[in-house]
């Protein structure tokens, strides 16, 4: 509805044009963009989940939690832990073993 406040067209017209242009509904595209933004913030910053939710367009922590669980089967915290993980040693060909 925020988009519709900015452009003088009907909701149905906008939804049809978006689906024709990108192949998914407007709601799906907004959700995808929010998720990508949240995933980037979770992996590249130390912001709290509440701040990540706010800056990614989610209404609150419950909204981001439910969306992550529905689409990734992980909470935002679990996603961050798995995405960051522990650094893995890099093996170079011909390098001596450290064992």
mmCIF file of C-alpha atoms in Angstrom, residues 8-84:
data_model
loop_
_atom_site.group_PDB
_atom_site.id
_atom_site.type_symbol
_atom_site.label_atom_id
_atom_site.label_comp_id
_atom_site.label_asym_id
_atom_site.label_seq_id
_atom_site.Cartn_x
_atom_site.Cartn_y
_atom_site.Cartn_z
ATOM 1 C CA UNK A 8 -1.667 7.028 -9.187
ATOM 2 C CA UNK A 9 -2.638 3.518 -10.343
ATOM 3 C CA UNK A 10 -4.855 0.750 -9.031
ATOM 4 C CA UNK A 11 -3.426 -2.069 -6.951
ATOM 5 C CA UNK A 12 -4.575 -4.670 -9.477
ATOM 6 C CA UNK A 13 -2.981 -2.817 -12.413
ATOM 7 C CA UNK A 14 0.330 -2.521 -10.581
ATOM 8 C CA UNK A 15 0.305 -6.175 -9.498
ATOM 9 C CA UNK A 16 -0.368 -7.336 -13.076
ATOM 10 C CA UNK A 17 2.405 -5.168 -14.525
ATOM 11 C CA UNK A 18 4.924 -6.331 -11.931
ATOM 12 C CA UNK A 19 4.071 -10.002 -12.545
ATOM 13 C CA UNK A 20 4.392 -9.493 -16.320
ATOM 14 C CA UNK A 21 7.734 -7.731 -15.908
ATOM 15 C CA UNK A 22 9.478 -9.975 -13.384
ATOM 16 C CA UNK A 23 7.411 -13.153 -13.259
ATOM 17 C CA UNK A 24 6.463 -13.003 -9.579
ATOM 18 C CA UNK A 25 3.896 -11.103 -7.557
ATOM 19 C CA UNK A 26 4.681 -7.730 -6.059
ATOM 20 C CA UNK A 27 4.404 -9.231 -2.576
ATOM 21 C CA UNK A 28 6.876 -11.993 -3.442
ATOM 22 C CA UNK A 29 9.355 -9.471 -4.853
ATOM 23 C CA UNK A 30 9.079 -7.239 -1.799
ATOM 24 C CA UNK A 31 9.625 -10.279 0.440
ATOM 25 C CA UNK A 32 12.657 -11.352 -1.635
ATOM 26 C CA UNK A 33 14.228 -7.889 -1.424
ATOM 27 C CA UNK A 34 13.593 -7.710 2.336
ATOM 28 C CA UNK A 35 15.140 -11.148 2.843
ATOM 29 C CA UNK A 36 18.221 -10.276 0.770
ATOM 30 C CA UNK A 37 18.680 -7.038 2.690
ATOM 31 C CA UNK A 38 18.259 -8.814 6.037
ATOM 32 C CA UNK A 39 20.659 -11.618 5.066
ATOM 33 C CA UNK A 40 23.283 -9.065 4.030
ATOM 34 C CA UNK A 41 22.894 -7.107 7.272
ATOM 35 C CA UNK A 42 23.041 -10.302 9.338
ATOM 36 C CA UNK A 43 26.284 -11.432 7.723
ATOM 37 C CA UNK A 44 28.022 -8.077 7.288
ATOM 38 C CA UNK A 45 27.124 -6.271 10.521
ATOM 39 C CA UNK A 46 26.677 -6.930 14.209
ATOM 40 C CA UNK A 47 23.306 -5.133 14.339
ATOM 41 C CA UNK A 48 20.681 -6.644 16.605
ATOM 42 C CA UNK A 49 17.897 -8.694 15.024
ATOM 43 C CA UNK A 50 15.482 -5.861 15.881
ATOM 44 C CA UNK A 51 17.652 -3.343 13.997
ATOM 45 C CA UNK A 52 18.052 -5.706 11.050
ATOM 46 C CA UNK A 53 14.272 -6.155 10.954
ATOM 47 C CA UNK A 54 13.687 -2.407 11.044
ATOM 48 C CA UNK A 55 16.266 -1.592 8.357
ATOM 49 C CA UNK A 56 15.049 -4.411 6.098
ATOM 50 C CA UNK A 57 11.404 -3.359 6.087
ATOM 51 C CA UNK A 58 10.006 -5.961 8.479
ATOM 52 C CA UNK A 59 7.423 -4.683 10.941
ATOM 53 C CA UNK A 60 9.045 -6.264 14.007
ATOM 54 C CA UNK A 61 11.112 -9.185 15.292
ATOM 55 C CA UNK A 62 8.185 -11.604 15.023
ATOM 56 C CA UNK A 63 7.741 -10.706 11.336
ATOM 57 C CA UNK A 64 11.406 -11.320 10.447
ATOM 58 C CA UNK A 65 11.497 -14.510 12.566
ATOM 59 C CA UNK A 66 8.384 -15.942 10.884
ATOM 60 C CA UNK A 67 9.608 -15.029 7.397
ATOM 61 C CA UNK A 68 13.056 -16.565 7.928
ATOM 62 C CA UNK A 69 11.567 -19.746 9.384
ATOM 63 C CA UNK A 70 9.061 -20.042 6.522
ATOM 64 C CA UNK A 71 11.630 -19.510 3.761
ATOM 65 C CA UNK A 72 14.890 -20.830 5.230
ATOM 66 C CA UNK A 73 13.744 -23.061 8.112
ATOM 67 C CA UNK A 74 16.114 -21.029 10.319
ATOM 68 C CA UNK A 75 15.731 -18.104 12.672
ATOM 69 C CA UNK A 76 17.677 -14.950 11.759
ATOM 70 C CA UNK A 77 20.145 -15.761 14.569
ATOM 71 C CA UNK A 78 20.649 -19.295 13.277
ATOM 72 C CA UNK A 79 21.127 -17.947 9.755
ATOM 73 C CA UNK A 80 23.783 -15.494 11.006
ATOM 74 C CA UNK A 81 25.641 -18.214 12.925
ATOM 75 C CA UNK A 82 25.665 -20.589 9.961
ATOM 76 C CA UNK A 83 26.546 -17.906 7.418
ATOM 77 C CA UNK A 84 29.428 -16.525 9.434
#
